[in-house]
Short mmCIF file of C-alpha atoms in Angstrom, two decimals:
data_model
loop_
_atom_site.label_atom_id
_atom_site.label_comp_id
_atom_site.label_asym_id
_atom_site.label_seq_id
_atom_site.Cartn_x
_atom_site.Cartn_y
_atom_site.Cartn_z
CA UNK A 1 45.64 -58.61 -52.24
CA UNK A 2 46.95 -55.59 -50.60
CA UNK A 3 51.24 -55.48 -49.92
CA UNK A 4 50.39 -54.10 -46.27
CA UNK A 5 48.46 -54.65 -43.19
CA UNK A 6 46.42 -52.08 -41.94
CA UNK A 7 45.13 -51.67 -38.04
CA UNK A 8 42.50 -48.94 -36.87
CA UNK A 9 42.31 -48.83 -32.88
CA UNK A 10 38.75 -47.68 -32.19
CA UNK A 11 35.74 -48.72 -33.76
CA UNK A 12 33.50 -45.25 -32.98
CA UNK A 13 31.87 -43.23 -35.39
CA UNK A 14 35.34 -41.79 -36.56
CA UNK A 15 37.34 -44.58 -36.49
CA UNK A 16 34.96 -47.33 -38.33
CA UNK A 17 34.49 -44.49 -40.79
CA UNK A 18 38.12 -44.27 -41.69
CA UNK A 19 38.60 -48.31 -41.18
CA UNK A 20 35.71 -48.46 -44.01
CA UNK A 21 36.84 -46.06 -46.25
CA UNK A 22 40.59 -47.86 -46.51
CA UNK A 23 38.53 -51.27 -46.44
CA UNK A 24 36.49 -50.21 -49.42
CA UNK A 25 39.68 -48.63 -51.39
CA UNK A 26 41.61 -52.17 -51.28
CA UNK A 27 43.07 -51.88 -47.86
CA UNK A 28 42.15 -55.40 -46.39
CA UNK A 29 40.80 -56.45 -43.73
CA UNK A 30 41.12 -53.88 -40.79
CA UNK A 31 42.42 -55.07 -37.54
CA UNK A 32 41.57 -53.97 -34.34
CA UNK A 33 40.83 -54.93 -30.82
CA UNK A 34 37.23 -55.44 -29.82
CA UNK A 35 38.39 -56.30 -26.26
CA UNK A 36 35.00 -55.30 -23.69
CA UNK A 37 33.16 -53.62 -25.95
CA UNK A 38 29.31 -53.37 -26.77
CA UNK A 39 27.18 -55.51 -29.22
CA UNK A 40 26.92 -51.86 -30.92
CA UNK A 41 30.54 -51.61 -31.41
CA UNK A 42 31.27 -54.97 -32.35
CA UNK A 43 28.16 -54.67 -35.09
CA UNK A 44 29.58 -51.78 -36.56
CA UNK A 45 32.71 -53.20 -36.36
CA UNK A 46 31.94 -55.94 -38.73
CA UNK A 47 29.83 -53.88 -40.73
CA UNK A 48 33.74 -51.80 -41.83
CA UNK A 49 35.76 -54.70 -42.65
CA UNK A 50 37.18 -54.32 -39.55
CA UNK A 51 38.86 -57.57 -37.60
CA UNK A 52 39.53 -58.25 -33.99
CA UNK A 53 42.32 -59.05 -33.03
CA UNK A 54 45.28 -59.31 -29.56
CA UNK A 55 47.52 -56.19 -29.45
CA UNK A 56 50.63 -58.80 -30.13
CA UNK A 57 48.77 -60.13 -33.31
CA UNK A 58 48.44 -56.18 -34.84
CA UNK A 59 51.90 -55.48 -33.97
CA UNK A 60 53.32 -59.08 -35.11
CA UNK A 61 51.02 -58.18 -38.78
CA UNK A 62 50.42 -54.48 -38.89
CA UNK A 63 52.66 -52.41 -41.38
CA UNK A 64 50.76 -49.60 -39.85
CA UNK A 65 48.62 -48.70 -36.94
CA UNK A 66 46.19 -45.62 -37.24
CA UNK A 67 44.95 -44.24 -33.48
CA UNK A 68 41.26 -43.08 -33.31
CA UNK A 69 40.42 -43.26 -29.40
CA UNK A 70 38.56 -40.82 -27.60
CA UNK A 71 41.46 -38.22 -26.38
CA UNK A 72 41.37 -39.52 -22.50
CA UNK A 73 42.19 -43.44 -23.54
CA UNK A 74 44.97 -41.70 -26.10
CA UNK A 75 47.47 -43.01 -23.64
CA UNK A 76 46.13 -46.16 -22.82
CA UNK A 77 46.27 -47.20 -26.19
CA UNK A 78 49.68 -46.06 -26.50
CA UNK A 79 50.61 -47.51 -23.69
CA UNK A 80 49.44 -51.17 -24.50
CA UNK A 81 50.79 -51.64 -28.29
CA UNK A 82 54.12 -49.90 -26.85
CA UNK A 83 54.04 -53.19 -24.18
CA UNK A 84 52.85 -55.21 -26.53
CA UNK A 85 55.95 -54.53 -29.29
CA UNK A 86 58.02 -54.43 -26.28
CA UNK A 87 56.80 -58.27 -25.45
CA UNK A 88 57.21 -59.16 -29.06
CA UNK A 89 60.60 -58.79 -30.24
CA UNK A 90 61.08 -57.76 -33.72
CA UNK A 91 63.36 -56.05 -36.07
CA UNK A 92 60.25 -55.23 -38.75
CA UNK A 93 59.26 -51.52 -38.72
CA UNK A 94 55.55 -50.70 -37.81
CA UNK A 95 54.27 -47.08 -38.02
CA UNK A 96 52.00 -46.05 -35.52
CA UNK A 97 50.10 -42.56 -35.78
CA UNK A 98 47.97 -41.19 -33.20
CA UNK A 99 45.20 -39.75 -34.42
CA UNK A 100 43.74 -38.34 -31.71
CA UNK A 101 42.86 -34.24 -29.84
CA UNK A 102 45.96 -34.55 -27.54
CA UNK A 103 48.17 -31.61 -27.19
CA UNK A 104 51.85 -31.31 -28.40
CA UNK A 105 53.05 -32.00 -24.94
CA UNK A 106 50.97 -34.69 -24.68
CA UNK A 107 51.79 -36.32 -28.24
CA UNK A 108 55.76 -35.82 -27.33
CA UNK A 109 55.17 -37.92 -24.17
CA UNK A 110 53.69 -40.70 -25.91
CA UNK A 111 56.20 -40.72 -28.60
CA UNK A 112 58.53 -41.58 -25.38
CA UNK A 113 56.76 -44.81 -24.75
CA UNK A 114 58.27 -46.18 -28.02
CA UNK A 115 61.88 -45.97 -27.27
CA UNK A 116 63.80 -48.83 -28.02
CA UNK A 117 61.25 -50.29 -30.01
CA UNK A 118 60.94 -51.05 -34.13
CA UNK A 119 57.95 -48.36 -34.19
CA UNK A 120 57.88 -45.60 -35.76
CA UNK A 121 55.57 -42.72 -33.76
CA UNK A 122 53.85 -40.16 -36.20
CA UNK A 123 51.24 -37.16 -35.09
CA UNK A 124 48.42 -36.95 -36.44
CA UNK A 125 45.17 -34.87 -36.41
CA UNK A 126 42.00 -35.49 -38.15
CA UNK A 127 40.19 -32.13 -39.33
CA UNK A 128 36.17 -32.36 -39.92
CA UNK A 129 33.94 -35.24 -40.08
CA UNK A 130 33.79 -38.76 -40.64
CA UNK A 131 34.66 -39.68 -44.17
CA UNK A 132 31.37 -40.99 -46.44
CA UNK A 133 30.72 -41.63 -50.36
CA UNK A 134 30.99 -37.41 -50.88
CA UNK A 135 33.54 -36.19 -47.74
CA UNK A 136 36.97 -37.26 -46.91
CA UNK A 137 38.43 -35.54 -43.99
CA UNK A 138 41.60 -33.89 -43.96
CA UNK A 139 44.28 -36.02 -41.91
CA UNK A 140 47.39 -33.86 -41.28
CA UNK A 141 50.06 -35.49 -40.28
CA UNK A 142 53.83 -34.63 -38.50
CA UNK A 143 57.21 -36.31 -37.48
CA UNK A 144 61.00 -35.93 -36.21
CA UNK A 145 63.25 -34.98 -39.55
CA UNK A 146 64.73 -38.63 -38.49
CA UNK A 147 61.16 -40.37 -39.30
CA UNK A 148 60.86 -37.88 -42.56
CA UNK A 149 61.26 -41.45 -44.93
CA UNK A 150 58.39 -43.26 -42.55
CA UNK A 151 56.09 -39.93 -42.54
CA UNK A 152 56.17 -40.39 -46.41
CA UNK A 153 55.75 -43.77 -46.30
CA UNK A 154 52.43 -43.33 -44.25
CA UNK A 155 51.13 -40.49 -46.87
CA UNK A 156 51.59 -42.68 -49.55
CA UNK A 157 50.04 -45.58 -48.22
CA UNK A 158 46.91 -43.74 -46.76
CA UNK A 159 46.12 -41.36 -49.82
CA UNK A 160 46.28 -45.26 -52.20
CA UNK A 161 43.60 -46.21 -49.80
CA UNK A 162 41.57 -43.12 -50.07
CA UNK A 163 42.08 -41.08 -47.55
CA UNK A 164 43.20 -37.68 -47.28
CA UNK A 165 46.68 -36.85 -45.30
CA UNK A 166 48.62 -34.02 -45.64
CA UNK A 167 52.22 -33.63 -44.30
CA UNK A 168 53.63 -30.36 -42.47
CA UNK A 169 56.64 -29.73 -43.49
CA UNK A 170 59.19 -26.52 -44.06
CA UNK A 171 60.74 -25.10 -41.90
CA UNK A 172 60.71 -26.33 -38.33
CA UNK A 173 58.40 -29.42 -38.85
CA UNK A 174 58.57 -31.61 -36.22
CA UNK A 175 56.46 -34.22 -33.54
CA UNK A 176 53.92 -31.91 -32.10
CA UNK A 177 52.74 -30.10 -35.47
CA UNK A 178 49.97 -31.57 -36.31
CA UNK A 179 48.77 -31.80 -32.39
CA UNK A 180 49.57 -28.23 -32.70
CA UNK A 181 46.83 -27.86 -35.58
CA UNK A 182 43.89 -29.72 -33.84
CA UNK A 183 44.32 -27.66 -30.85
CA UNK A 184 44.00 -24.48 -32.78
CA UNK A 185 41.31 -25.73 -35.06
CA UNK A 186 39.61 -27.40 -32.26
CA UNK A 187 39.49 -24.12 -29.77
CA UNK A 188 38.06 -22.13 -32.43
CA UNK A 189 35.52 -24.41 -33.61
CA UNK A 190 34.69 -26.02 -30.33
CA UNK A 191 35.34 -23.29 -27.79
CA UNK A 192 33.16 -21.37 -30.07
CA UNK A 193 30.46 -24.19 -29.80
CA UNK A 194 30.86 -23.80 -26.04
CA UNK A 195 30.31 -20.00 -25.70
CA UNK A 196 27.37 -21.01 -28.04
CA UNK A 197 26.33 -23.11 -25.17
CA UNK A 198 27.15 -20.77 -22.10
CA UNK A 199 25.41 -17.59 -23.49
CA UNK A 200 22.37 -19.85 -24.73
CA UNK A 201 21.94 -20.99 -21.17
CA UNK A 202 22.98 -17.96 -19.80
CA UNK A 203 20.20 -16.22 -21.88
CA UNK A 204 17.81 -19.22 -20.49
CA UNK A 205 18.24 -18.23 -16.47
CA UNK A 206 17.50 -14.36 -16.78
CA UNK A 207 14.58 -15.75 -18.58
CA UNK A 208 12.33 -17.37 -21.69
CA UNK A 209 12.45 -14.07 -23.24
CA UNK A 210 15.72 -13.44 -22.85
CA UNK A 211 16.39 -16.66 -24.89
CA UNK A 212 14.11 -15.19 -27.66
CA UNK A 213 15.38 -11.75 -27.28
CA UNK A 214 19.00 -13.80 -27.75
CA UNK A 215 17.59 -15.10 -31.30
CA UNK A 216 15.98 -11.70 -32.54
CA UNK A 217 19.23 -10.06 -31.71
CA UNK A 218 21.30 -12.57 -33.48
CA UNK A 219 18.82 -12.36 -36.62
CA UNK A 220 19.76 -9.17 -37.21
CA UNK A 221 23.58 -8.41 -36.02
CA UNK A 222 25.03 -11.98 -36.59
CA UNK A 223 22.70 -14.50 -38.72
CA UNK A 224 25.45 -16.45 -39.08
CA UNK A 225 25.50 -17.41 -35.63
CA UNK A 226 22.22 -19.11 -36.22
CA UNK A 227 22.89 -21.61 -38.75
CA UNK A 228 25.88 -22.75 -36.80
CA UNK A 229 23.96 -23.05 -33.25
CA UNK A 230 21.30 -25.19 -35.81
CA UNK A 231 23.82 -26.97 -37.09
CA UNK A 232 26.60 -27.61 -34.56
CA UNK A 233 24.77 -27.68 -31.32
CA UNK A 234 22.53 -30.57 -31.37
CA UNK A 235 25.71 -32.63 -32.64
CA UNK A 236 27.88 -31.59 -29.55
CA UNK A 237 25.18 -32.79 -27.06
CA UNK A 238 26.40 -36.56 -27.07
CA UNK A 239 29.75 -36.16 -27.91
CA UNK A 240 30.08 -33.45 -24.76
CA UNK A 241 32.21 -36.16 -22.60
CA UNK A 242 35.21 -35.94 -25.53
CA UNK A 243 34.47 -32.71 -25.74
CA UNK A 244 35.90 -32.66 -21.90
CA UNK A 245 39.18 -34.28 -22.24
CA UNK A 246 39.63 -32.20 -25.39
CA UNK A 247 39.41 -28.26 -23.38
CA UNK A 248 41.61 -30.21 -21.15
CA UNK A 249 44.18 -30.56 -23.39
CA UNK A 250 43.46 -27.14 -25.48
CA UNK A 251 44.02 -25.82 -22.08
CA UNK A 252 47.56 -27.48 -21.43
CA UNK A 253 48.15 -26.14 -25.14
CA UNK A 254 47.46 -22.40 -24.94
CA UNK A 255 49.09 -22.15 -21.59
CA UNK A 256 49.22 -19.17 -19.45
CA UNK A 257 46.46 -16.84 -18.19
CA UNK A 258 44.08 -17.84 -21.51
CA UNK A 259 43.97 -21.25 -20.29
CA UNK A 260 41.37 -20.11 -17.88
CA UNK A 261 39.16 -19.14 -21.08
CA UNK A 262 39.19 -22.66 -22.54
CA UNK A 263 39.03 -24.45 -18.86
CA UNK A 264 35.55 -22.49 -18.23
CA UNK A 265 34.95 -24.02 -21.53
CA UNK A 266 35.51 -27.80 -20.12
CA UNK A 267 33.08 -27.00 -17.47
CA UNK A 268 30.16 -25.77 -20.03
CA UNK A 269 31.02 -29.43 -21.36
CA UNK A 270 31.22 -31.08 -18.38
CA UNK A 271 27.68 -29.64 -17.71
CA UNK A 272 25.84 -30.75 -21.11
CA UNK A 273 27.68 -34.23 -20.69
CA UNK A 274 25.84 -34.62 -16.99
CA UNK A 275 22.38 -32.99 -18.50
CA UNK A 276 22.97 -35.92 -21.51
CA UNK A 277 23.83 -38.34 -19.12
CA UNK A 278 20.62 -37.43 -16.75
CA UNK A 279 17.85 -37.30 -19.25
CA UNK A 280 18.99 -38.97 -22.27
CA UNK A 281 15.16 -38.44 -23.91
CA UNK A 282 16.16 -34.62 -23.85
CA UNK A 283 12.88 -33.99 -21.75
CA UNK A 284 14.35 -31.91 -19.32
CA UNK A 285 17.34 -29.85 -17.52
CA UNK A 286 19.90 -27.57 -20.05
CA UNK A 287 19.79 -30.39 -22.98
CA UNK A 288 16.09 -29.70 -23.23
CA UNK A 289 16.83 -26.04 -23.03
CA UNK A 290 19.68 -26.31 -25.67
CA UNK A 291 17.62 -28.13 -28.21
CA UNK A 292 14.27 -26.05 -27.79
CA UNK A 293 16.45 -22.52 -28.69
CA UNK A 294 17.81 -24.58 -31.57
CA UNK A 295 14.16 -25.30 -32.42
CA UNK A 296 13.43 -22.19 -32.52
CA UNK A 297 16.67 -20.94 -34.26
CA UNK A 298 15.38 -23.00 -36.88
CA UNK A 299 12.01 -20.76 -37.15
CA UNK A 300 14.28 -17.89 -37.24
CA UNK A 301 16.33 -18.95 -40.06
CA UNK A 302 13.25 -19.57 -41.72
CA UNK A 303 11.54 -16.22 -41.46
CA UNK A 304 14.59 -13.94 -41.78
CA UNK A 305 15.48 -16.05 -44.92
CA UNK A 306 18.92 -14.86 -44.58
CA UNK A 307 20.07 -17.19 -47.17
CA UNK A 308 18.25 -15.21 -50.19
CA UNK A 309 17.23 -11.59 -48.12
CA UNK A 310 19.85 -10.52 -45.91
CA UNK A 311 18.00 -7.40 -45.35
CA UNK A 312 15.29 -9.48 -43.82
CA UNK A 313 14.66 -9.33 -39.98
CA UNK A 314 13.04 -11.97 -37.90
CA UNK A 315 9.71 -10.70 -36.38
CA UNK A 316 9.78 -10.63 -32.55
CA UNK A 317 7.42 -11.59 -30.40
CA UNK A 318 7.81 -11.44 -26.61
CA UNK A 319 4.94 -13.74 -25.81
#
Protein backbone atom coordinates (compact mmCIF):
# COMPACT_ATOMS: atom_id res chain seq x y z
CA UNK A 1 0.00 0.00 0.00
CA UNK A 2 1.43 3.28 -0.83
CA UNK A 3 2.56 5.79 2.52
CA UNK A 4 0.83 8.80 0.56
CA UNK A 5 -2.21 9.96 -1.14
CA UNK A 6 -2.01 11.21 -4.41
CA UNK A 7 -4.72 13.75 -6.23
CA UNK A 8 -4.56 14.75 -10.06
CA UNK A 9 -7.14 17.70 -10.83
CA UNK A 10 -8.06 17.16 -14.48
CA UNK A 11 -8.80 14.11 -16.15
CA UNK A 12 -7.75 15.36 -20.02
CA UNK A 13 -5.40 13.79 -22.15
CA UNK A 14 -2.44 15.18 -19.96
CA UNK A 15 -3.67 14.80 -16.77
CA UNK A 16 -5.18 11.01 -16.93
CA UNK A 17 -1.82 10.33 -18.57
CA UNK A 18 0.18 11.41 -15.59
CA UNK A 19 -2.70 10.06 -13.02
CA UNK A 20 -1.99 6.55 -14.92
CA UNK A 21 1.48 6.55 -15.02
CA UNK A 22 1.75 7.18 -10.91
CA UNK A 23 -1.31 4.66 -10.70
CA UNK A 24 0.62 2.01 -12.56
CA UNK A 25 4.08 2.75 -10.57
CA UNK A 26 2.31 2.00 -7.02
CA UNK A 27 0.79 5.37 -6.46
CA UNK A 28 -2.86 4.34 -5.45
CA UNK A 29 -5.77 5.21 -6.33
CA UNK A 30 -5.83 8.80 -7.90
CA UNK A 31 -8.29 11.25 -6.62
CA UNK A 32 -9.92 13.79 -8.37
CA UNK A 33 -13.11 15.62 -8.92
CA UNK A 34 -15.37 14.49 -11.72
CA UNK A 35 -17.85 17.27 -10.78
CA UNK A 36 -20.04 18.14 -14.46
CA UNK A 37 -18.09 16.42 -16.59
CA UNK A 38 -18.73 14.18 -19.77
CA UNK A 39 -19.34 10.34 -19.99
CA UNK A 40 -15.86 10.72 -22.01
CA UNK A 41 -14.10 12.11 -19.12
CA UNK A 42 -15.50 10.12 -16.52
CA UNK A 43 -14.62 6.80 -18.85
CA UNK A 44 -11.21 7.74 -19.10
CA UNK A 45 -11.20 8.63 -15.77
CA UNK A 46 -11.78 5.18 -14.56
CA UNK A 47 -9.84 3.72 -17.15
CA UNK A 48 -6.35 5.68 -14.96
CA UNK A 49 -7.06 4.57 -11.58
CA UNK A 50 -8.32 7.73 -11.06
CA UNK A 51 -11.19 8.38 -8.14
CA UNK A 52 -13.75 11.06 -7.70
CA UNK A 53 -13.94 12.66 -5.09
CA UNK A 54 -15.32 16.47 -3.01
CA UNK A 55 -12.50 19.08 -2.92
CA UNK A 56 -12.73 18.72 1.17
CA UNK A 57 -12.21 14.85 0.82
CA UNK A 58 -8.67 15.47 -1.44
CA UNK A 59 -7.55 18.03 0.88
CA UNK A 60 -8.74 16.08 4.20
CA UNK A 61 -6.56 12.72 2.32
CA UNK A 62 -4.20 14.15 -0.21
CA UNK A 63 -0.40 14.31 0.81
CA UNK A 64 -0.17 15.95 -2.52
CA UNK A 65 -2.20 17.59 -5.18
CA UNK A 66 -0.78 17.75 -8.84
CA UNK A 67 -2.72 20.67 -11.15
CA UNK A 68 -3.35 19.68 -14.84
CA UNK A 69 -6.30 22.14 -15.96
CA UNK A 70 -6.48 23.82 -19.08
CA UNK A 71 -4.49 27.31 -18.33
CA UNK A 72 -7.92 29.54 -18.20
CA UNK A 73 -9.61 27.25 -15.20
CA UNK A 74 -5.79 27.43 -13.55
CA UNK A 75 -7.39 29.78 -11.12
CA UNK A 76 -10.53 28.26 -10.56
CA UNK A 77 -8.99 25.30 -9.41
CA UNK A 78 -6.82 27.16 -7.21
CA UNK A 79 -9.29 28.99 -6.03
CA UNK A 80 -11.65 26.08 -4.83
CA UNK A 81 -9.03 23.63 -2.95
CA UNK A 82 -7.63 27.06 -1.38
CA UNK A 83 -11.61 27.43 0.02
CA UNK A 84 -11.86 24.16 0.49
CA UNK A 85 -8.52 23.83 3.02
CA UNK A 86 -9.68 27.07 4.25
CA UNK A 87 -13.24 25.28 5.28
CA UNK A 88 -11.36 22.34 6.61
CA UNK A 89 -9.15 23.16 9.34
CA UNK A 90 -6.02 21.28 9.63
CA UNK A 91 -2.55 21.39 10.86
CA UNK A 92 -1.35 18.37 8.23
CA UNK A 93 0.79 19.73 5.35
CA UNK A 94 -0.55 19.12 1.73
CA UNK A 95 1.58 20.13 -1.31
CA UNK A 96 -0.14 21.47 -4.09
CA UNK A 97 1.71 22.10 -7.55
CA UNK A 98 0.21 23.73 -10.41
CA UNK A 99 1.01 22.25 -13.32
CA UNK A 100 -0.31 24.30 -15.66
CA UNK A 101 0.93 27.28 -18.93
CA UNK A 102 0.32 30.26 -16.54
CA UNK A 103 2.86 32.94 -16.41
CA UNK A 104 5.14 33.85 -13.40
CA UNK A 105 2.84 36.66 -12.51
CA UNK A 106 0.12 34.60 -12.74
CA UNK A 107 1.63 31.52 -10.67
CA UNK A 108 2.77 34.25 -7.83
CA UNK A 109 -0.91 35.33 -7.57
CA UNK A 110 -2.18 32.02 -7.00
CA UNK A 111 0.44 31.13 -4.56
CA UNK A 112 -1.41 34.19 -2.62
CA UNK A 113 -4.62 32.29 -2.35
CA UNK A 114 -2.90 29.87 0.09
CA UNK A 115 -1.98 32.17 2.83
CA UNK A 116 -2.74 31.10 6.10
CA UNK A 117 -3.33 27.74 5.10
CA UNK A 118 -1.28 24.15 5.84
CA UNK A 119 -0.48 24.05 1.89
CA UNK A 120 2.39 24.18 0.51
CA UNK A 121 2.22 26.02 -3.26
CA UNK A 122 4.92 24.64 -5.76
CA UNK A 123 5.31 25.75 -9.72
CA UNK A 124 5.33 23.56 -11.96
CA UNK A 125 5.58 23.10 -15.78
CA UNK A 126 5.18 20.06 -17.80
CA UNK A 127 7.57 19.98 -20.99
CA UNK A 128 6.39 17.61 -24.07
CA UNK A 129 3.77 15.08 -24.28
CA UNK A 130 1.69 12.89 -22.36
CA UNK A 131 3.67 10.20 -20.65
CA UNK A 132 3.11 6.37 -22.30
CA UNK A 133 5.00 2.84 -21.94
CA UNK A 134 8.27 4.61 -24.00
CA UNK A 135 7.96 8.70 -23.03
CA UNK A 136 7.90 10.36 -19.73
CA UNK A 137 7.68 14.05 -19.89
CA UNK A 138 9.89 16.31 -18.23
CA UNK A 139 8.06 18.03 -15.12
CA UNK A 140 10.20 20.96 -13.87
CA UNK A 141 9.39 22.13 -10.91
CA UNK A 142 10.14 25.59 -8.54
CA UNK A 143 9.53 27.07 -4.98
CA UNK A 144 10.29 29.93 -2.26
CA UNK A 145 13.89 28.91 -0.49
CA UNK A 146 11.26 28.61 2.61
CA UNK A 147 9.36 25.55 0.77
CA UNK A 148 13.05 24.17 -0.43
CA UNK A 149 12.32 20.86 2.22
CA UNK A 150 8.55 20.46 0.55
CA UNK A 151 9.98 21.03 -3.18
CA UNK A 152 12.21 17.95 -2.33
CA UNK A 153 9.70 16.20 -0.81
CA UNK A 154 7.51 16.45 -4.06
CA UNK A 155 10.67 15.27 -6.34
CA UNK A 156 11.09 12.41 -4.38
CA UNK A 157 7.73 11.30 -4.22
CA UNK A 158 6.92 11.86 -8.00
CA UNK A 159 10.23 10.36 -9.56
CA UNK A 160 9.20 6.77 -6.93
CA UNK A 161 6.06 6.89 -8.92
CA UNK A 162 7.61 7.26 -12.26
CA UNK A 163 7.53 10.36 -13.33
CA UNK A 164 10.04 12.72 -14.35
CA UNK A 165 10.54 16.18 -12.23
CA UNK A 166 13.35 18.17 -12.18
CA UNK A 167 14.01 21.00 -9.63
CA UNK A 168 15.52 24.59 -10.55
CA UNK A 169 17.67 25.50 -8.29
CA UNK A 170 21.10 27.78 -7.92
CA UNK A 171 21.21 30.78 -7.74
CA UNK A 172 18.05 32.85 -7.57
CA UNK A 173 15.49 29.93 -7.66
CA UNK A 174 12.36 30.91 -6.66
CA UNK A 175 8.12 30.69 -7.30
CA UNK A 176 7.86 31.74 -10.86
CA UNK A 177 10.84 29.55 -12.38
CA UNK A 178 9.42 26.95 -13.71
CA UNK A 179 6.31 29.23 -15.10
CA UNK A 180 9.20 31.09 -16.40
CA UNK A 181 10.36 27.87 -18.45
CA UNK A 182 6.93 26.94 -20.06
CA UNK A 183 6.53 30.36 -21.26
CA UNK A 184 9.82 30.31 -23.04
CA UNK A 185 9.51 26.78 -24.23
CA UNK A 186 5.97 27.30 -25.08
CA UNK A 187 6.53 30.69 -27.34
CA UNK A 188 9.10 29.01 -29.26
CA UNK A 189 7.43 25.88 -29.90
CA UNK A 190 3.93 27.18 -30.13
CA UNK A 191 4.35 30.69 -31.47
CA UNK A 192 6.36 28.92 -34.01
CA UNK A 193 3.33 26.54 -34.69
CA UNK A 194 1.30 29.72 -35.10
CA UNK A 195 3.45 31.56 -37.71
CA UNK A 196 3.25 27.98 -39.23
CA UNK A 197 -0.39 28.64 -39.31
CA UNK A 198 -0.52 32.44 -40.36
CA UNK A 199 1.91 32.15 -43.37
CA UNK A 200 0.13 28.75 -44.43
CA UNK A 201 -3.11 30.67 -44.63
CA UNK A 202 -1.58 33.63 -45.66
CA UNK A 203 -0.04 31.65 -48.62
CA UNK A 204 -3.80 30.16 -49.10
CA UNK A 205 -5.59 33.84 -49.84
CA UNK A 206 -3.03 35.14 -52.57
CA UNK A 207 -3.83 31.79 -53.93
CA UNK A 208 -3.70 27.67 -54.44
CA UNK A 209 -0.43 28.15 -55.98
CA UNK A 210 0.90 30.24 -53.70
CA UNK A 211 0.29 27.46 -51.08
CA UNK A 212 2.27 25.06 -53.38
CA UNK A 213 4.79 27.58 -54.32
CA UNK A 214 4.98 27.89 -50.15
CA UNK A 215 5.92 23.96 -50.09
CA UNK A 216 8.45 23.94 -53.14
CA UNK A 217 10.16 26.83 -51.50
CA UNK A 218 10.34 25.24 -48.17
CA UNK A 219 11.65 21.86 -49.88
CA UNK A 220 14.52 23.38 -50.81
CA UNK A 221 15.60 26.38 -48.28
CA UNK A 222 14.07 24.89 -45.02
CA UNK A 223 12.93 21.02 -45.23
CA UNK A 224 12.81 21.06 -41.84
CA UNK A 225 9.95 23.19 -41.74
CA UNK A 226 8.03 20.44 -43.39
CA UNK A 227 8.22 17.64 -41.11
CA UNK A 228 7.24 19.92 -38.28
CA UNK A 229 4.05 21.55 -40.17
CA UNK A 230 3.33 17.39 -40.81
CA UNK A 231 3.85 16.72 -37.58
CA UNK A 232 2.76 19.57 -35.29
CA UNK A 233 -0.04 21.13 -37.19
CA UNK A 234 -2.74 18.68 -37.41
CA UNK A 235 -2.19 18.18 -33.48
CA UNK A 236 -2.73 21.97 -32.71
CA UNK A 237 -6.11 22.03 -34.60
CA UNK A 238 -8.22 20.75 -31.49
CA UNK A 239 -6.23 21.84 -28.86
CA UNK A 240 -6.32 25.66 -30.52
CA UNK A 241 -8.80 26.94 -27.57
CA UNK A 242 -5.70 26.21 -24.83
CA UNK A 243 -3.64 27.28 -27.21
CA UNK A 244 -5.60 30.83 -26.59
CA UNK A 245 -5.32 31.28 -22.95
CA UNK A 246 -1.72 30.13 -23.32
CA UNK A 247 -0.43 33.44 -25.97
CA UNK A 248 -2.43 35.16 -23.39
CA UNK A 249 -0.30 34.48 -20.78
CA UNK A 250 3.10 34.24 -22.99
CA UNK A 251 1.99 37.69 -23.73
CA UNK A 252 1.69 38.97 -20.00
CA UNK A 253 5.21 37.11 -19.76
CA UNK A 254 7.36 38.76 -22.44
CA UNK A 255 5.93 42.12 -21.70
CA UNK A 256 6.59 45.23 -23.55
CA UNK A 257 6.37 46.04 -27.27
CA UNK A 258 7.02 42.00 -28.21
CA UNK A 259 3.89 41.20 -26.57
CA UNK A 260 2.18 42.38 -29.66
CA UNK A 261 4.14 39.45 -31.58
CA UNK A 262 2.72 36.67 -29.39
CA UNK A 263 -0.94 38.48 -29.03
CA UNK A 264 -1.25 38.33 -33.06
CA UNK A 265 -0.35 34.85 -32.24
CA UNK A 266 -3.61 34.33 -29.87
CA UNK A 267 -5.65 35.59 -32.67
CA UNK A 268 -4.18 32.95 -35.40
CA UNK A 269 -5.48 30.58 -32.47
CA UNK A 270 -8.46 32.10 -31.79
CA UNK A 271 -9.17 31.69 -35.58
CA UNK A 272 -8.36 27.77 -36.00
CA UNK A 273 -10.34 27.24 -32.61
CA UNK A 274 -13.64 28.98 -34.41
CA UNK A 275 -12.78 27.07 -37.94
CA UNK A 276 -12.60 23.67 -35.42
CA UNK A 277 -15.48 24.68 -33.69
CA UNK A 278 -17.52 25.43 -37.15
CA UNK A 279 -16.79 22.37 -39.15
CA UNK A 280 -15.56 19.82 -36.87
CA UNK A 281 -15.48 17.11 -40.08
CA UNK A 282 -12.59 19.45 -41.40
CA UNK A 283 -14.69 19.84 -44.72
CA UNK A 284 -14.34 23.33 -45.02
CA UNK A 285 -13.07 27.04 -43.96
CA UNK A 286 -8.99 27.40 -42.78
CA UNK A 287 -9.02 23.79 -40.90
CA UNK A 288 -9.70 22.26 -44.28
CA UNK A 289 -7.09 24.52 -45.75
CA UNK A 290 -4.56 23.71 -42.90
CA UNK A 291 -4.87 19.99 -43.23
CA UNK A 292 -4.92 19.79 -47.19
CA UNK A 293 -1.19 21.81 -47.25
CA UNK A 294 -0.23 19.27 -44.59
CA UNK A 295 -1.45 16.64 -47.06
CA UNK A 296 0.46 17.72 -49.37
CA UNK A 297 3.58 18.50 -47.19
CA UNK A 298 3.43 14.96 -46.74
CA UNK A 299 3.94 14.31 -50.70
CA UNK A 300 6.73 16.66 -50.43
CA UNK A 301 8.56 14.97 -47.78
CA UNK A 302 8.14 12.03 -49.73
CA UNK A 303 9.63 13.07 -53.04
CA UNK A 304 12.44 15.31 -51.76
CA UNK A 305 13.37 12.34 -49.42
CA UNK A 306 15.17 14.74 -47.33
CA UNK A 307 15.68 12.19 -44.72
CA UNK A 308 18.33 10.06 -46.91
CA UNK A 309 19.08 12.90 -50.04
CA UNK A 310 19.29 16.26 -48.80
CA UNK A 311 20.38 17.35 -52.13
CA UNK A 312 17.03 16.26 -53.40
CA UNK A 313 14.42 18.93 -54.52
CA UNK A 314 10.72 18.47 -54.66
CA UNK A 315 9.42 18.70 -58.30
CA UNK A 316 7.00 21.64 -58.81
CA UNK A 317 4.13 21.71 -60.50
CA UNK A 318 1.91 24.79 -60.78
CA UNK A 319 -1.17 22.98 -61.96
Amino acid sequence: MPSHTLSVLGAGGMGSKIALRLFQRGGGNILTNLDGRSEATLKRAQESGMKHASYSEIISQATCIYSIVPPKDAFSVAEQIAAAAQATPSSREVIFVDCNAISPESVKKMSQLFTGTPIKFIDGAIIGGPPSDTYNPGIYVSANPEDESALNEFVALSNNFGLNVIPLGGQGAALGDASALKMAHAGIVKGTIGLFVAMILSSYKSSPSTAKGLLHSLSISQPAFIDQIIRLVPQMIPKAYRFVKEMEEISDFVGGEERRTYEGIEKVFERVAAAHDASPNHDSGDTQLLLKFVEDAKEVWEQSKVGSNPDAIYEYEAS
